[in-house]
Amino acid sequence: MGVFINDGSDADGHEQVVFCQDRHTGLRAIIGIYSTALGPALGGTRFYPYASEEEALTDVLRLSRGMAYKNALAGLDLGGGKAVIWGDPGQLKSEGLLRAYGRFVESLHGRYYTACDVGTYVADMDVIARETRFVTGRSVEHGGAGDSSILTAWGVFQGMRAAAEHLWGSPTLAGRRVGVAGLGKVGRYLVAHLIDDGASVVATDVNEAALAWARTTYPQIDLVSDTNALITGDIDVYAPCALGGALDDDTVPLLRAKVVTGAANNQLAHPGIEKMLEERGILYTPDYVVNAGGVIQVADEIEGFNFERAKLRATKIFDTTGQILRLADDEGVPPAVAADRLAERRMAEVGRLRTIYLG
Ligand SMILES: NC(=O)c1ccc[n+]([C@@H]2O[C@H](COP(=O)([O-])OP(=O)(O)OC[C@H]3O[C@@H](n4cnc5c(N)ncnc54)[C@H](O)[C@@H]3O)[C@@H](O)[C@H]2O)c1
């Protein structure tokens, strides 16, 4: 295991990056801790066949920084971290490898808590938990929070209500037409909230089973052939709930919605897209603000999971989104920039408290 602590020379500003290797099981992992200003770093473990170590490192540095901002705005007393296991989970994943990884997480003595991400599942967290206390996203049988998409969808709905209030004066989607791209775990819960609230929903998915679910569960949903048909249709709100990069140079000019609020991570394909949205008069609620319900749900395990407490925290996404939209107006910047500023402010203000000597 190699460890280097940031001395200010690392341009990315991470506190600590840990390289872990266990030759016997084939484990190669990198744990990135961007910031512990607010508390132990929390973020999932991505198990992915990266083409190179450099690619794995770039990803973990980007993701751990993102988690610091997400956790800060979610109001959690948690910093930002993330881990990647480099390899094909289909071939490499084994009890031995996961437990070896768990021992490396344990060796950080709580500076980093792990969770699920692409390529890792609740059952994997249960295995990792046999070697470390610093793991969330476990199964309900093991005191875990279960399916995090429940509160992710609830948080997205709260963010959308805040955008509706900001733009139309009332915190409801009643009478609005919402286009949902992706009827997966989050998209399905979101659709339920929207219909309960009185919105009309149009949706799309590439998976026939997801469309069949919509037809039988909510026959009132209009289904369209693809995302292009969705975003060029007559919608008030666009909710990207499939993959990242939903907002790019091709899609933004076509958008007819006045609001974009969705669960997908990394919706802005590249820096500058937030400006394009602003120029087109489209209100964008930053993805990492509105989709924080999932991390709020798993983070609650650290205190001993309580669904109602976690739901109350996720409901606050309504207030945070409203605050960001007002700050954006006041400071004349896109909401994505305002959100970053608010996160940085909290990390600096709370982090500074450590300088008060406790005797
Ligand atoms: N699950 C969570 O708690 C959580 C938390 C934060 C962020 N997110 C993000 O939200 C998004 C959705 O997560 P999920 O857990 O529902 O994933 P999921 O895999 O259950 O659902 C994604 C759905 O999108 C569909 N899809 C894929 N490509 C599509 C396309 N081109 N057009 C239309 N539909 C397409 C898939 O068929 C699937 O039904 C992801 O980007 C995820 O990273 C999820």
PDB file of N, CA and C and ligand atoms in Angstrom, residues 70 148-149 152 181-187 204-207 210 227 241-244 263-265 291 294, ligand 1:
ATOM      1  N   LYS A  70     -21.084  17.280  -2.868  1.00  0.00           N
ATOM      2  CA  LYS A  70     -22.425  16.719  -2.668  1.00  0.00           C
ATOM      3  C   LYS A  70     -22.726  16.590  -1.178  1.00  0.00           C
ATOM      4  N   SER A 148     -31.263   2.764  -2.012  1.00  0.00           N
ATOM      5  CA  SER A 148     -31.075   4.217  -1.877  1.00  0.00           C
ATOM      6  C   SER A 148     -31.845   5.016  -2.925  1.00  0.00           C
ATOM      7  N   SER A 149     -32.382   4.338  -3.941  1.00  0.00           N
ATOM      8  CA  SER A 149     -33.101   5.092  -4.978  1.00  0.00           C
ATOM      9  C   SER A 149     -34.416   5.675  -4.434  1.00  0.00           C
ATOM     10  N   THR A 152     -33.369   9.007  -3.169  1.00  0.00           N
ATOM     11  CA  THR A 152     -32.845   9.775  -4.314  1.00  0.00           C
ATOM     12  C   THR A 152     -34.014  10.394  -5.065  1.00  0.00           C
ATOM     13  N   ALA A 181     -36.617  10.866 -18.577  1.00  0.00           N
ATOM     14  CA  ALA A 181     -35.806   9.966 -19.423  1.00  0.00           C
ATOM     15  C   ALA A 181     -35.147   8.945 -18.517  1.00  0.00           C
ATOM     16  N   GLY A 182     -35.590   7.700 -18.596  1.00  0.00           N
ATOM     17  CA  GLY A 182     -35.034   6.629 -17.758  1.00  0.00           C
ATOM     18  C   GLY A 182     -36.015   6.217 -16.669  1.00  0.00           C
ATOM     19  N   LEU A 183     -36.644   5.062 -16.892  1.00  0.00           N
ATOM     20  CA  LEU A 183     -37.596   4.542 -15.901  1.00  0.00           C
ATOM     21  C   LEU A 183     -36.942   3.386 -15.151  1.00  0.00           C
ATOM     22  N   GLY A 184     -35.795   3.687 -14.566  1.00  0.00           N
ATOM     23  CA  GLY A 184     -35.097   2.674 -13.760  1.00  0.00           C
ATOM     24  C   GLY A 184     -35.534   2.788 -12.313  1.00  0.00           C
ATOM     25  N   LYS A 185     -34.598   2.483 -11.431  1.00  0.00           N
ATOM     26  CA  LYS A 185     -34.942   2.475 -10.002  1.00  0.00           C
ATOM     27  C   LYS A 185     -35.427   3.852  -9.543  1.00  0.00           C
ATOM     28  N   VAL A 186     -34.668   4.889  -9.879  1.00  0.00           N
ATOM     29  CA  VAL A 186     -35.045   6.232  -9.431  1.00  0.00           C
ATOM     30  C   VAL A 186     -36.237   6.767 -10.238  1.00  0.00           C
ATOM     31  N   GLY A 187     -36.169   6.617 -11.558  1.00  0.00           N
ATOM     32  CA  GLY A 187     -37.214   7.157 -12.433  1.00  0.00           C
ATOM     33  C   GLY A 187     -38.606   6.672 -12.033  1.00  0.00           C
ATOM     34  N   THR A 204     -39.558   8.033 -21.404  1.00  0.00           N
ATOM     35  CA  THR A 204     -38.926   7.151 -22.386  1.00  0.00           C
ATOM     36  C   THR A 204     -37.894   6.275 -21.686  1.00  0.00           C
ATOM     37  N   ASP A 205     -37.629   5.120 -22.273  1.00  0.00           N
ATOM     38  CA  ASP A 205     -36.577   4.233 -21.779  1.00  0.00           C
ATOM     39  C   ASP A 205     -36.165   3.326 -22.930  1.00  0.00           C
ATOM     40  N   VAL A 206     -34.924   2.854 -22.893  1.00  0.00           N
ATOM     41  CA  VAL A 206     -34.459   1.964 -23.959  1.00  0.00           C
ATOM     42  C   VAL A 206     -34.781   0.499 -23.636  1.00  0.00           C
ATOM     43  N   ASN A 207     -35.253   0.276 -22.423  1.00  0.00           N
ATOM     44  CA  ASN A 207     -35.477  -1.087 -21.963  1.00  0.00           C
ATOM     45  C   ASN A 207     -36.970  -1.429 -22.027  1.00  0.00           C
ATOM     46  N   ALA A 210     -38.874  -1.817 -18.759  1.00  0.00           N
ATOM     47  CA  ALA A 210     -39.205  -0.564 -18.080  1.00  0.00           C
ATOM     48  C   ALA A 210     -40.470   0.044 -18.689  1.00  0.00           C
ATOM     49  N   THR A 227     -35.154   9.858 -26.264  1.00  0.00           N
ATOM     50  CA  THR A 227     -34.936  11.104 -25.523  1.00  0.00           C
ATOM     51  C   THR A 227     -35.126  12.319 -26.417  1.00  0.00           C
ATOM     52  N   CYS A 241     -32.926  10.881 -15.979  1.00  0.00           N
ATOM     53  CA  CYS A 241     -32.768   9.852 -14.942  1.00  0.00           C
ATOM     54  C   CYS A 241     -32.138   8.593 -15.520  1.00  0.00           C
ATOM     55  N   ALA A 242     -31.333   8.766 -16.584  1.00  0.00           N
ATOM     56  CA  ALA A 242     -30.671   7.597 -17.180  1.00  0.00           C
ATOM     57  C   ALA A 242     -29.161   7.736 -16.976  1.00  0.00           C
ATOM     58  N   LEU A 243     -28.442   8.120 -18.028  1.00  0.00           N
ATOM     59  CA  LEU A 243     -26.983   8.183 -17.938  1.00  0.00           C
ATOM     60  C   LEU A 243     -26.502   9.628 -17.803  1.00  0.00           C
ATOM     61  N   GLY A 244     -25.192   9.781 -17.558  1.00  0.00           N
ATOM     62  CA  GLY A 244     -24.592  11.109 -17.469  1.00  0.00           C
ATOM     63  C   GLY A 244     -24.517  11.768 -18.841  1.00  0.00           C
ATOM     64  N   ALA A 263     -32.136  12.900 -11.769  1.00  0.00           N
ATOM     65  CA  ALA A 263     -31.292  12.101 -10.874  1.00  0.00           C
ATOM     66  C   ALA A 263     -29.913  11.798 -11.448  1.00  0.00           C
ATOM     67  N   ALA A 264     -29.783  11.801 -12.763  1.00  0.00           N
ATOM     68  CA  ALA A 264     -28.532  11.331 -13.369  1.00  0.00           C
ATOM     69  C   ALA A 264     -27.338  12.134 -12.847  1.00  0.00           C
ATOM     70  N   ASN A 265     -26.218  11.450 -12.655  1.00  0.00           N
ATOM     71  CA  ASN A 265     -24.985  12.124 -12.249  1.00  0.00           C
ATOM     72  C   ASN A 265     -24.343  12.784 -13.462  1.00  0.00           C
ATOM     73  N   ASN A 291     -29.767  15.093  -6.376  1.00  0.00           N
ATOM     74  CA  ASN A 291     -29.736  13.628  -6.282  1.00  0.00           C
ATOM     75  C   ASN A 291     -29.023  13.128  -5.016  1.00  0.00           C
ATOM     76  N   GLY A 294     -29.824   9.770  -2.046  1.00  0.00           N
ATOM     77  CA  GLY A 294     -29.230   8.433  -1.923  1.00  0.00           C
ATOM     78  C   GLY A 294     -28.099   8.408  -0.913  1.00  0.00           C
TER      79      GLY A 294
HETATM   80  N1  LIG B   1     -29.957   4.969  -7.429  1.00  0.00           N
HETATM   81  C1  LIG B   1     -29.515   5.990  -6.722  1.00  0.00           C
HETATM   82  O1  LIG B   1     -29.675   6.046  -5.499  1.00  0.00           O
HETATM   83  C2  LIG B   1     -28.829   7.152  -7.403  1.00  0.00           C
HETATM   84  C3  LIG B   1     -28.281   8.168  -6.605  1.00  0.00           C
HETATM   85  C4  LIG B   1     -27.689   9.271  -7.230  1.00  0.00           C
HETATM   86  C5  LIG B   1     -27.629   9.316  -8.622  1.00  0.00           C
HETATM   87  N2  LIG B   1     -28.160   8.284  -9.367  1.00  0.00           N
HETATM   88  C6  LIG B   1     -28.080   8.388 -10.822  1.00  0.00           C
HETATM   89  O2  LIG B   1     -29.394   8.422 -11.354  1.00  0.00           O
HETATM   90  C7  LIG B   1     -29.431   7.749 -12.624  1.00  0.00           C
HETATM   91  C8  LIG B   1     -30.467   6.639 -12.575  1.00  0.00           C
HETATM   92  O3  LIG B   1     -30.117   5.738 -11.534  1.00  0.00           O
HETATM   93  P1  LIG B   1     -30.925   4.382 -11.331  1.00  0.00           P
HETATM   94  O4  LIG B   1     -30.440   3.822 -10.043  1.00  0.00           O
HETATM   95  O5  LIG B   1     -32.373   4.614 -11.549  1.00  0.00           O
HETATM   96  O6  LIG B   1     -30.324   3.519 -12.529  1.00  0.00           O
HETATM   97  P2  LIG B   1     -31.042   2.320 -13.310  1.00  0.00           P
HETATM   98  O7  LIG B   1     -29.950   1.625 -14.019  1.00  0.00           O
HETATM   99  O8  LIG B   1     -31.946   1.553 -12.395  1.00  0.00           O
HETATM  100  O9  LIG B   1     -31.999   3.075 -14.358  1.00  0.00           O
HETATM  101  C9  LIG B   1     -31.549   3.737 -15.497  1.00  0.00           C
HETATM  102  C10 LIG B   1     -32.620   3.570 -16.564  1.00  0.00           C
HETATM  103  O10 LIG B   1     -32.262   4.366 -17.679  1.00  0.00           O
HETATM  104  C11 LIG B   1     -32.546   3.621 -18.850  1.00  0.00           C
HETATM  105  N3  LIG B   1     -31.738   4.145 -19.957  1.00  0.00           N
HETATM  106  C12 LIG B   1     -30.437   3.908 -20.266  1.00  0.00           C
HETATM  107  N4  LIG B   1     -30.074   4.576 -21.373  1.00  0.00           N
HETATM  108  C13 LIG B   1     -31.171   5.271 -21.763  1.00  0.00           C
HETATM  109  C14 LIG B   1     -31.426   6.153 -22.836  1.00  0.00           C
HETATM  110  N5  LIG B   1     -30.489   6.461 -23.739  1.00  0.00           N
HETATM  111  N6  LIG B   1     -32.670   6.685 -22.945  1.00  0.00           N
HETATM  112  C15 LIG B   1     -33.638   6.379 -22.045  1.00  0.00           C
HETATM  113  N7  LIG B   1     -33.446   5.544 -21.010  1.00  0.00           N
HETATM  114  C16 LIG B   1     -32.232   5.001 -20.875  1.00  0.00           C
HETATM  115  C17 LIG B   1     -32.221   2.201 -18.475  1.00  0.00           C
HETATM  116  O11 LIG B   1     -32.849   1.270 -19.348  1.00  0.00           O
HETATM  117  C18 LIG B   1     -32.770   2.139 -17.051  1.00  0.00           C
HETATM  118  O12 LIG B   1     -34.132   1.737 -17.034  1.00  0.00           O
HETATM  119  C19 LIG B   1     -27.992   7.268 -12.867  1.00  0.00           C
HETATM  120  O13 LIG B   1     -27.311   8.236 -13.629  1.00  0.00           O
HETATM  121  C20 LIG B   1     -27.395   7.213 -11.473  1.00  0.00           C
HETATM  122  O14 LIG B   1     -26.007   7.382 -11.490  1.00  0.00           O
HETATM  123  C21 LIG B   1     -28.772   7.234  -8.779  1.00  0.00           C
END
